[in-house]
Coordinates of C-alpha atoms in Angstrom, one line a residue:
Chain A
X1 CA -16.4 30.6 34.7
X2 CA -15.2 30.2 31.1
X3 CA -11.4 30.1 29.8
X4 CA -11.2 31.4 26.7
X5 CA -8.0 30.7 24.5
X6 CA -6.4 32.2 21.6
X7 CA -4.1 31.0 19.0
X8 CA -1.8 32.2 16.5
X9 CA -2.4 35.5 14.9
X10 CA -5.1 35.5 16.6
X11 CA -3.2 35.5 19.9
X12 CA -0.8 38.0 18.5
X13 CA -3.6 40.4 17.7
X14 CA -5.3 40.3 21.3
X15 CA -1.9 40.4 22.8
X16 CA -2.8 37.6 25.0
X17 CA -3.3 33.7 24.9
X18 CA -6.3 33.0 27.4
X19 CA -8.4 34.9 29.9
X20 CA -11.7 34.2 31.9
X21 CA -14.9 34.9 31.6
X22 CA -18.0 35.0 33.7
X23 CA -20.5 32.0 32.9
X24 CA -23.8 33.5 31.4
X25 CA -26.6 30.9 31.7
X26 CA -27.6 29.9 27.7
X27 CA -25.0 32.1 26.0
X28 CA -23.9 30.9 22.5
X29 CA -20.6 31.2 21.1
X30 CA -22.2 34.0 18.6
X31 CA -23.1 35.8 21.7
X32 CA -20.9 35.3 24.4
X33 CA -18.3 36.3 21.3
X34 CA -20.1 39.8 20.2
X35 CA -20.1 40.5 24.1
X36 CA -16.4 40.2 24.1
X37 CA -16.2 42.5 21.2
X38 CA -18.3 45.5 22.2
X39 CA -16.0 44.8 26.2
X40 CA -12.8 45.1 24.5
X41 CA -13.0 47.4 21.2
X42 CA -12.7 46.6 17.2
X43 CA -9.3 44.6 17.5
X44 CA -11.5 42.0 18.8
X45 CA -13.5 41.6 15.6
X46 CA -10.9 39.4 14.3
X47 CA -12.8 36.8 16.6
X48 CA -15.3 36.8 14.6
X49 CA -13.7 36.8 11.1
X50 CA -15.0 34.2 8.8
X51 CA -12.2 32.1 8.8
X52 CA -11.9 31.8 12.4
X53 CA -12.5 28.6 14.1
X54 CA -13.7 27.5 17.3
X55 CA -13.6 25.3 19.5
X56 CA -15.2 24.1 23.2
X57 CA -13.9 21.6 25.3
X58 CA -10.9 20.9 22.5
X59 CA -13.7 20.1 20.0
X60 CA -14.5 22.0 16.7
X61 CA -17.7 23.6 17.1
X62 CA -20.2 26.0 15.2
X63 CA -21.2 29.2 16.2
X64 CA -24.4 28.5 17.8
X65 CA -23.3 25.9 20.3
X66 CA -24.3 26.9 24.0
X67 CA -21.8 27.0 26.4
X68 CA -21.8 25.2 29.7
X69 CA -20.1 26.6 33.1
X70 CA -16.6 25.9 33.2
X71 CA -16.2 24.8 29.8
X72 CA -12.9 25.8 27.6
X73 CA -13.1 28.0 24.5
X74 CA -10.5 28.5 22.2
X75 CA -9.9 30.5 19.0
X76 CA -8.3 30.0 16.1
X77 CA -7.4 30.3 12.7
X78 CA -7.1 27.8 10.2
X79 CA -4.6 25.3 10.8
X80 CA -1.6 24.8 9.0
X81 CA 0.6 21.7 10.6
X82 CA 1.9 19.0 8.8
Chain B
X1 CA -12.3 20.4 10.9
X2 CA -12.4 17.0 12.6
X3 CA -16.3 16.0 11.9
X4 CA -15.9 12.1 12.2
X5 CA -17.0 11.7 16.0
X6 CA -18.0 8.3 15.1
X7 CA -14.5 6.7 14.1
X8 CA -13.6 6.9 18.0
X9 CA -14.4 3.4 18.4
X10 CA -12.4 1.0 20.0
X11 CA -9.6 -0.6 17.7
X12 CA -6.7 -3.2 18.8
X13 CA -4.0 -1.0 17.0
X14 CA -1.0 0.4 18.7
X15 CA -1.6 4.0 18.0
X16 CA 1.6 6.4 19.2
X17 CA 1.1 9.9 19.1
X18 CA 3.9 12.4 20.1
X19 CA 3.8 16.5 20.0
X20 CA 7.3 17.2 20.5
X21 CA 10.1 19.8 20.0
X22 CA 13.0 17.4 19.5
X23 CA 14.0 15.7 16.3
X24 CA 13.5 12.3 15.7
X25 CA 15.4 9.3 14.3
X26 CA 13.6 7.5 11.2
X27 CA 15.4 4.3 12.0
X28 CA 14.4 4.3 16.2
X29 CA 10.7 5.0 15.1
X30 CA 10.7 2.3 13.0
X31 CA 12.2 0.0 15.6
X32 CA 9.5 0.8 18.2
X33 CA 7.0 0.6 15.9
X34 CA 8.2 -2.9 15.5
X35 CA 8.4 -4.0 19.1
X36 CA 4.6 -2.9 19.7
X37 CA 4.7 -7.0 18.7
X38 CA 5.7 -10.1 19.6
X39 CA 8.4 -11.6 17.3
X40 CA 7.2 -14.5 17.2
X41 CA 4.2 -13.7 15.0
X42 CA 5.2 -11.1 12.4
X43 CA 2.3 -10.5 10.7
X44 CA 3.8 -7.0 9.1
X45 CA 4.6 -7.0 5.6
X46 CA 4.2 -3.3 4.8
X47 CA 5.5 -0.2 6.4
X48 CA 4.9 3.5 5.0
X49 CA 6.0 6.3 6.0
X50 CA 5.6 10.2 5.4
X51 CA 8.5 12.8 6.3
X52 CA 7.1 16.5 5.8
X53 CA 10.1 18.7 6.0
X54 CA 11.2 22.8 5.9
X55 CA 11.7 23.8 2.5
X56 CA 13.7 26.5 1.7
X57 CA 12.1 27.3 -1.0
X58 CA 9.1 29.7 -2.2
X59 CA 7.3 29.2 -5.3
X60 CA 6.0 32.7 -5.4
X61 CA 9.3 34.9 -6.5
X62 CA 7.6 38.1 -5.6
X63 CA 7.4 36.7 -1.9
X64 CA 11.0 36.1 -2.3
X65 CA 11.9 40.0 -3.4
X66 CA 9.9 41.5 -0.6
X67 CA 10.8 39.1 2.6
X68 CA 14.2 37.4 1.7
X69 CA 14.8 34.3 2.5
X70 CA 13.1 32.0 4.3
X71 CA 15.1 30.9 7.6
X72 CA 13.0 28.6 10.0
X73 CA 9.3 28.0 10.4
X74 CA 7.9 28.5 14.0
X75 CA 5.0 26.3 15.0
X76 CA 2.8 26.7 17.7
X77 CA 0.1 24.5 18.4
X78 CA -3.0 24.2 21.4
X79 CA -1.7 21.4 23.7
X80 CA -4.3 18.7 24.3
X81 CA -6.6 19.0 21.9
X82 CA -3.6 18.6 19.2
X83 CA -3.3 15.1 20.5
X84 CA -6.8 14.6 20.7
X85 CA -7.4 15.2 16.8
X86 CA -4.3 13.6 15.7
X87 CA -5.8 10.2 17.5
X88 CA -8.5 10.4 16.2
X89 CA -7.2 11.1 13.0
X90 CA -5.4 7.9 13.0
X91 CA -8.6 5.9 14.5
X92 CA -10.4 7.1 11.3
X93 CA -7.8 5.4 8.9
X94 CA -7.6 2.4 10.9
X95 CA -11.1 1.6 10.6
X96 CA -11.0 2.3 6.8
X97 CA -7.5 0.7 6.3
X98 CA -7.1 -1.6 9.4
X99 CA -2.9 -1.3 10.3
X100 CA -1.5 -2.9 13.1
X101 CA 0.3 0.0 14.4
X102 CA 1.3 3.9 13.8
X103 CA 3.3 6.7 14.8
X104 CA 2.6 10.2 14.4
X105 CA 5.6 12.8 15.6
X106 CA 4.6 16.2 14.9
X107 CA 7.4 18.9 16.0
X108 CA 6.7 22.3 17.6
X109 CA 9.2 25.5 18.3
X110 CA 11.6 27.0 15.9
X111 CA 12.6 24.7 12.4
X112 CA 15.2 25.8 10.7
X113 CA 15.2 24.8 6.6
X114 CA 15.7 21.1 5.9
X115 CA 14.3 19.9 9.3
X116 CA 11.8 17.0 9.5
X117 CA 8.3 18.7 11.0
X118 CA 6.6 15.4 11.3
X119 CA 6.6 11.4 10.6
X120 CA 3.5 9.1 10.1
X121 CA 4.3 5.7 10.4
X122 CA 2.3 2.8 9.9
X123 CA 2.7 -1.3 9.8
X124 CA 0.2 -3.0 8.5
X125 CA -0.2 -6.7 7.1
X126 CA -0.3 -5.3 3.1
X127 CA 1.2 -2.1 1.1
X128 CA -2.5 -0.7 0.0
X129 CA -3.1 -0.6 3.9
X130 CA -0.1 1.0 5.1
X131 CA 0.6 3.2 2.0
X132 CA -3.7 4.6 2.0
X133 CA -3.4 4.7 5.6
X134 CA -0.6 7.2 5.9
X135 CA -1.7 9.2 3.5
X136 CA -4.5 9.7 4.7
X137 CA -3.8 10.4 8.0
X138 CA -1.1 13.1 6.8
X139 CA -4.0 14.7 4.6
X140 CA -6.6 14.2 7.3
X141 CA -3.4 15.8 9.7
X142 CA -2.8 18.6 7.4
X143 CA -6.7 19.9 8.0
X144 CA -7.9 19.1 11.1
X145 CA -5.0 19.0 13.7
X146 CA -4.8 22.8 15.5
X147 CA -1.0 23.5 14.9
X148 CA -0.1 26.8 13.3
X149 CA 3.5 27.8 11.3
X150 CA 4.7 30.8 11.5
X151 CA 7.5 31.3 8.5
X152 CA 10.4 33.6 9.2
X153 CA 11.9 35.2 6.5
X154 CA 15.6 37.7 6.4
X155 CA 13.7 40.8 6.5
X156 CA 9.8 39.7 7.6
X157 CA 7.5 37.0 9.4
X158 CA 4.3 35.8 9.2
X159 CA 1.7 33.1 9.4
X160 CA 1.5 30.9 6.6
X161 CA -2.5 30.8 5.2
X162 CA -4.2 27.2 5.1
X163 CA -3.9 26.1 1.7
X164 CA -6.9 25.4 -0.9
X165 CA -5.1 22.1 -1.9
X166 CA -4.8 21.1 1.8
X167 CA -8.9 20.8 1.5
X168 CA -8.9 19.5 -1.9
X169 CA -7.0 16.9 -0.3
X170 CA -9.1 15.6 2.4
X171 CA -12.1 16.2 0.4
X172 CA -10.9 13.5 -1.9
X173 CA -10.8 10.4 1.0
X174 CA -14.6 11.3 1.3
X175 CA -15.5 10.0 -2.1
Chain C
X1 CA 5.8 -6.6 -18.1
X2 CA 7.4 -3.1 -18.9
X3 CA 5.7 -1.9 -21.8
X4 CA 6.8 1.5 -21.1
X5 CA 9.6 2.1 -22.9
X6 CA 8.8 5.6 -24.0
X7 CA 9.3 6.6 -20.6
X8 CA 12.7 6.2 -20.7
X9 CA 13.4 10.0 -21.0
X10 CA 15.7 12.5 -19.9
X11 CA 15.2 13.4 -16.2
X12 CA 17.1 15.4 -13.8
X13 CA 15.6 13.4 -10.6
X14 CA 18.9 11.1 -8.8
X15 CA 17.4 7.8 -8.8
X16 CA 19.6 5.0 -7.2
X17 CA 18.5 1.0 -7.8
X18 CA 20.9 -1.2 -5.7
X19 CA 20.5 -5.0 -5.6
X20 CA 21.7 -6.5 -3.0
X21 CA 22.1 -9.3 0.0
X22 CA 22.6 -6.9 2.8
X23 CA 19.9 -5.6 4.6
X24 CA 19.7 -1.4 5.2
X25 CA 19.2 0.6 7.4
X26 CA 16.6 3.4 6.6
X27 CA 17.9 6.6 8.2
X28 CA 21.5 5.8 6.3
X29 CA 19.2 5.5 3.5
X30 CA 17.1 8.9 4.5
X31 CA 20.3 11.0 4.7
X32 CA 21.9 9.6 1.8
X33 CA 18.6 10.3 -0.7
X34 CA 19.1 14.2 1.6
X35 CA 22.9 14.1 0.5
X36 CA 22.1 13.8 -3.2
X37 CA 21.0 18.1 -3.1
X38 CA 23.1 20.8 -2.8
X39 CA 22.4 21.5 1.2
X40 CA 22.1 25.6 0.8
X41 CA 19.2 24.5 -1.4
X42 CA 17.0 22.7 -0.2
X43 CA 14.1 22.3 -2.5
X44 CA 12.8 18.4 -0.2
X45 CA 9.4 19.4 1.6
X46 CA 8.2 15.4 1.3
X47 CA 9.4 11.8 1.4
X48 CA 7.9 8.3 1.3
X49 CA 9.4 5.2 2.3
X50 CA 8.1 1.9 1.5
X51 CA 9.4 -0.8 3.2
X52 CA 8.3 -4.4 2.5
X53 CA 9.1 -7.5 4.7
X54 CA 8.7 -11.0 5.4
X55 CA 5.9 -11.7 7.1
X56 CA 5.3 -14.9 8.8
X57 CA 1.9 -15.4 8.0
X58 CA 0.0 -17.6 5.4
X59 CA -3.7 -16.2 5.4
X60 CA -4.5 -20.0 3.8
X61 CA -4.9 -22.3 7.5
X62 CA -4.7 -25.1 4.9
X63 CA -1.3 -24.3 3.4
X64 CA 0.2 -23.9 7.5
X65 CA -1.2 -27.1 8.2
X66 CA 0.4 -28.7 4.6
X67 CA 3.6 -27.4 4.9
X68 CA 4.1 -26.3 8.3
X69 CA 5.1 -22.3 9.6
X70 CA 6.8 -20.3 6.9
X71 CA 10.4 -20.0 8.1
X72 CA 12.0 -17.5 5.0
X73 CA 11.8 -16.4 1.4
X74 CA 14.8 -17.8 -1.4
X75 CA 14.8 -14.6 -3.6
X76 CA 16.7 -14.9 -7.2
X77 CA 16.7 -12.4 -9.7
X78 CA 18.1 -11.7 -13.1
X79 CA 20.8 -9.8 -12.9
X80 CA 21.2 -6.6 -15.0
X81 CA 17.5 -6.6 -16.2
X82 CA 16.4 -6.0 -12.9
X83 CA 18.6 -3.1 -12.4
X84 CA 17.3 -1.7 -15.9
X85 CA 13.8 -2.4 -15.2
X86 CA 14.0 -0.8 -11.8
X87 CA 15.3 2.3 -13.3
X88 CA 12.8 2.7 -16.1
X89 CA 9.8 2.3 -13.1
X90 CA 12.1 5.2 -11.7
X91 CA 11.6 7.1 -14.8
X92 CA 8.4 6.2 -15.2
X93 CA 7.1 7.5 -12.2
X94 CA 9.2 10.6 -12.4
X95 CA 7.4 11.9 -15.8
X96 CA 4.1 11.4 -14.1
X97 CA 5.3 12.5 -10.4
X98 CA 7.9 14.4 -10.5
X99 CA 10.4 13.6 -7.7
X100 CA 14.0 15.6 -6.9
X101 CA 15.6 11.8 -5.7
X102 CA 14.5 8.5 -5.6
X103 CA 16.6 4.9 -3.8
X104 CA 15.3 1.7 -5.0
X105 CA 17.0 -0.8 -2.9
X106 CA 15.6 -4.7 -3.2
X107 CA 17.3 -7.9 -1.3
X108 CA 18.0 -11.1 -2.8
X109 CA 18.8 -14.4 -1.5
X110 CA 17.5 -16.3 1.9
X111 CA 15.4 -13.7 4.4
X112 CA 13.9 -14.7 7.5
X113 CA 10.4 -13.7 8.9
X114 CA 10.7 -10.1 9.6
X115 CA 13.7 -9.3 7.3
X116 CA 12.8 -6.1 4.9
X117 CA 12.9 -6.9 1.5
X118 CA 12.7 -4.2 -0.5
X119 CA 12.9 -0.8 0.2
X120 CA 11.6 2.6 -2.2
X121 CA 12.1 6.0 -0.9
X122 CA 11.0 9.1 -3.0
X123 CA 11.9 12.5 -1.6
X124 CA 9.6 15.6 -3.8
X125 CA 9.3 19.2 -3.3
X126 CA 5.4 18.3 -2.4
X127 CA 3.8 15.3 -0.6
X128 CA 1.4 14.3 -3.5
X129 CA 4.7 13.5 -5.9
X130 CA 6.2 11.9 -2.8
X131 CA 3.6 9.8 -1.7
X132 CA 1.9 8.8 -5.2
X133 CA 5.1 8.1 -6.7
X134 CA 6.3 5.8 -3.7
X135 CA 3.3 4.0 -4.3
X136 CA 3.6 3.8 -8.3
X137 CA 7.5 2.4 -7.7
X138 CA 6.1 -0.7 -5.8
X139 CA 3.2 -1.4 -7.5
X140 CA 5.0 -1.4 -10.9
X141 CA 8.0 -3.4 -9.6
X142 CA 5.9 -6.0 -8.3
X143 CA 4.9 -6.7 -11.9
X144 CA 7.8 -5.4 -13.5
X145 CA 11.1 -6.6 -12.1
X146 CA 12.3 -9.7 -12.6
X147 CA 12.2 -11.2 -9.1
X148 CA 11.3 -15.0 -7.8
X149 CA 10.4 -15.8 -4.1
X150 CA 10.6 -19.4 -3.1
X151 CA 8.7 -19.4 0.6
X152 CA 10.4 -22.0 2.6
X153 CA 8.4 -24.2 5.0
X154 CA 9.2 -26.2 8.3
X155 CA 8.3 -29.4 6.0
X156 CA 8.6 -28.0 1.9
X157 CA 9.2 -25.3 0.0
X158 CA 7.9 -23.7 -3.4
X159 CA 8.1 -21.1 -5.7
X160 CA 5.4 -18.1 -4.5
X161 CA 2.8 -17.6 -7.5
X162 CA 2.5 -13.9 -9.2
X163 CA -1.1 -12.7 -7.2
X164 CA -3.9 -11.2 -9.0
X165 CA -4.5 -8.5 -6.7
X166 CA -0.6 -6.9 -7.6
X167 CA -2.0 -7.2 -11.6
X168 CA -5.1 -5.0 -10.4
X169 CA -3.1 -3.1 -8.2
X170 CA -0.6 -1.6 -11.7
X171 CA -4.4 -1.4 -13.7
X172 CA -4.9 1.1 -11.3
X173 CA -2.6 3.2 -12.7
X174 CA -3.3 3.4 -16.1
X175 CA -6.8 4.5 -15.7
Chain D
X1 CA 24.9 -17.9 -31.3
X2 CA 22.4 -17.4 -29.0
X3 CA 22.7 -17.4 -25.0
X4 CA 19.4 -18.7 -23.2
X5 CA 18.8 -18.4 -19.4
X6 CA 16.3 -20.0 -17.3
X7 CA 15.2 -18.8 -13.9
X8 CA 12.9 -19.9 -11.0
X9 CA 11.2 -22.7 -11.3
X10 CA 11.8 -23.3 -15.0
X11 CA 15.7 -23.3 -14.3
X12 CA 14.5 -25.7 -11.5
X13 CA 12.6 -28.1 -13.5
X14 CA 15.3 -28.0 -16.6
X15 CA 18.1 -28.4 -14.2
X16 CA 20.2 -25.5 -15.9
X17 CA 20.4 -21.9 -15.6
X18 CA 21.7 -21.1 -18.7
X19 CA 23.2 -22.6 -22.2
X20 CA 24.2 -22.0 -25.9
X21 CA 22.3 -22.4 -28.9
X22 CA 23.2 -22.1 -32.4
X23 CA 21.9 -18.8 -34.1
X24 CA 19.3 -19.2 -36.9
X25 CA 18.3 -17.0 -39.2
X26 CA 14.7 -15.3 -39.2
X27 CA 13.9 -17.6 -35.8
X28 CA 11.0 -16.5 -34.0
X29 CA 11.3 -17.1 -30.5
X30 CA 8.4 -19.4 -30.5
X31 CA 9.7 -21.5 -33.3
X32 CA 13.6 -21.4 -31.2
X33 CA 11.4 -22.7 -28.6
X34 CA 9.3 -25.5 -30.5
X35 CA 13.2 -26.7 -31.5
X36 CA 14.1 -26.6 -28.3
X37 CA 11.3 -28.8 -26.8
X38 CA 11.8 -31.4 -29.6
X39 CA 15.9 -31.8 -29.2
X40 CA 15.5 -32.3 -25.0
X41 CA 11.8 -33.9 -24.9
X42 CA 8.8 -33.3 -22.8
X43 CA 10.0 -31.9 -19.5
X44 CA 10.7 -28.6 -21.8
X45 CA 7.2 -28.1 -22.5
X46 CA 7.5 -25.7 -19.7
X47 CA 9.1 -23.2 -21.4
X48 CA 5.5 -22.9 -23.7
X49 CA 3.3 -22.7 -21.0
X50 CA 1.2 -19.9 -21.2
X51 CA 2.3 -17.8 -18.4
X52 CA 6.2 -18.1 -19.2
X53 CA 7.6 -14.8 -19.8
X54 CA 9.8 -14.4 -22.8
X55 CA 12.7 -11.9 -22.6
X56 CA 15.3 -10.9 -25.3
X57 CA 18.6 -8.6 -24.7
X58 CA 16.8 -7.7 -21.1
X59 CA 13.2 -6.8 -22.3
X60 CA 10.3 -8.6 -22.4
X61 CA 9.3 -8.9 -25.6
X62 CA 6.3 -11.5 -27.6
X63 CA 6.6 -15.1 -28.9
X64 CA 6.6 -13.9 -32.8
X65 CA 9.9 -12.0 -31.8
X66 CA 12.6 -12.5 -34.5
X67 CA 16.0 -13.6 -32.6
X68 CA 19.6 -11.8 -33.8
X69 CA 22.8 -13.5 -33.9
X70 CA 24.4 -12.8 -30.6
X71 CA 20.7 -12.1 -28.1
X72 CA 20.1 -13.2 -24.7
X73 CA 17.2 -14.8 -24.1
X74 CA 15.7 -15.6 -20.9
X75 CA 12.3 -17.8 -19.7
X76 CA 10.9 -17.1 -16.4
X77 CA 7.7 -17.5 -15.1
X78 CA 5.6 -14.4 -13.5
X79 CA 7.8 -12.0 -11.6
X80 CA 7.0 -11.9 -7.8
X81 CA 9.5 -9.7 -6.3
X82 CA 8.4 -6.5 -3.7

């Protein structure tokens, strides 16, 4: 399994702050994204916006990183604290 | 985002990191930033701090005619890894700027105008320490840590875009 | 010293200089610098405190073994030019930074290890004037205002030289 | 006249913070000072050393500065306050 996690606008857009996901074996976060997009419609293209970051395992990561079973992906967009 | 895996190396600093929805006391943090030491060998000299608080204010006029004023910010944020970043965030200063303690209080939830949002502290032996130190942990905060405002206005709402300067900032420390 | 007088402009910043024997107490201080703006208008997004205080430490083994563990600082001052030089660092750092309030406030007389000495607080619309300006304030007083520390030792006591490093530290700023 | 004030370790060493001097006319303040060191002897040499800071009406000013009837003058050495 994956947890997937959304943030922000982001969040607002999907309507929902995390779900899981099957674990595919060698999936990138490219992939296992565009897979998520053609499942749920066009609203989900905001996942793969340029500006959206993301993250595994609560660490920044580029697109191409491979996911591992049971690993936690979130999405965001850029952040704006301090 | 945060790209310095390396800085998380051990350091003897008292390091205090706190997401929180409550306010916070200037005065109190400073006193427990003080009693991370034994009084009888002060070595503290300097002690900086940063306050980052809700303006009221928008510089854009037209934003202004269309939304009203601005009431509150709401920030959200993604528990865990917020703490994770804003440690390590402080790590990376103290190995460039060695302190011998810090405090980093970010708020989440609903701000209303002229609330603090957060407070970096730091003690160090010197000024150039402490003062470099917290600003760049505030500048290395502003980019890296995964908290997102929200600004609610009379009439509208909506989430406030990462500023240019915010990079131009952080770029700047890696001169 | 002060070769700035041209600074000494018009500004509509508050800037407060106290000197005095009492210690402070920095949240006091915090709201006060707050109470200085109109309250439905709150313009404050940033303040920076500096807070400097006696450490115990002498780097130099050689002095501690001399004169035995540093027990306060004796701090005299010339009265009336140090007010007037604080204010024109104020200024100073206003027309370069500019700030919505500044507090100066700097002790005098016999502190203990651990006693704050001087305290600089600069609240600004934006952290950059905040923080650079905080910064600015105690570089420039350190080489401005007319202040003398006398460090008193378990077994002597002497007058605390001016240090290089502060007369690189304002060369900084004129670059 | 003209009011003089010593501080630090220069009021220290002449054992006065302040005194009165008569005023004359086109007086630098190194030639006040040369008078000065030859009317109370050696120990006032400090006031000539070359880090002494020279100060008239509350601003530092050089030794070539002409002195008016009715300044305060002030010796110190380098400031060390913060």
């Amino acid at each position: 399994m994956i947890k997937l996690l959304f943030f922000a606008r982001i969040k607002e857009r999907l309507g929902k702050s995390e779900m899981t996901i099957d674990f595919v074996e060698n999936q990138s976060l490219q992939t296992l994204t565009q897979e998520l997009i053609k499942k749920h419609g066009d609203e989900w293209q905001i996942l793969l916006e340029p500006d959206t970051v993301f993250s595994c395992n609560q660490r920044v990561v580029d697109r191409d990183h491979i996911v591992a079973d049971g690993d936690e992906v979130a999405y965001f967009p850029p952040v704006t604290g301090g | 985002m945060s790209n310095h895996k390396s800085a998380l190396q051990y350091t003897n600093a008292d390091i205090h990191i706190n997401v929180q929805s409550e306010g916070f006391d200037l005065s109190d943090e400073m006193l427990q930033l003080q009693n991370c030491f034994d009084k009888q060998d002060q070595e503290i000299g300097a002690i900086s701090s940063f306050t980052g608080q809700v303006r009221s204010t928008e510089e854009d006029q037209s934003v202004v005619d269309k939304s009203g004023k601005l009431l509150a910010l709401s920030i959200e944020h993604y528990p865990g890894m917020t703490e994770k970043s804003l440690l390590e965030t402080c790590q990376l200063a103290n190995k460039r700027w060695p302190f011998k303690a810090c405090r980093v209080l970010h708020r989440v939830g609903y701000l209303t105008v002229g609330q603090p949002i957060v407070l970096v502290l730091v003690a160090a032996s010197h000024r150039e320490q402490a003062m470099k130190a917290c600003e760049f942990i505030i500048d290395h905060l502003k980019t890296a840590a995964p908290f997102w405002k929200k600004a609610i206005f009379e009439n509208t709402a909506h989430w406030v875009e990462a500023k240019p300067s915010d990079q131009l900032a952080i770029k700047r420390w890696q001169e």
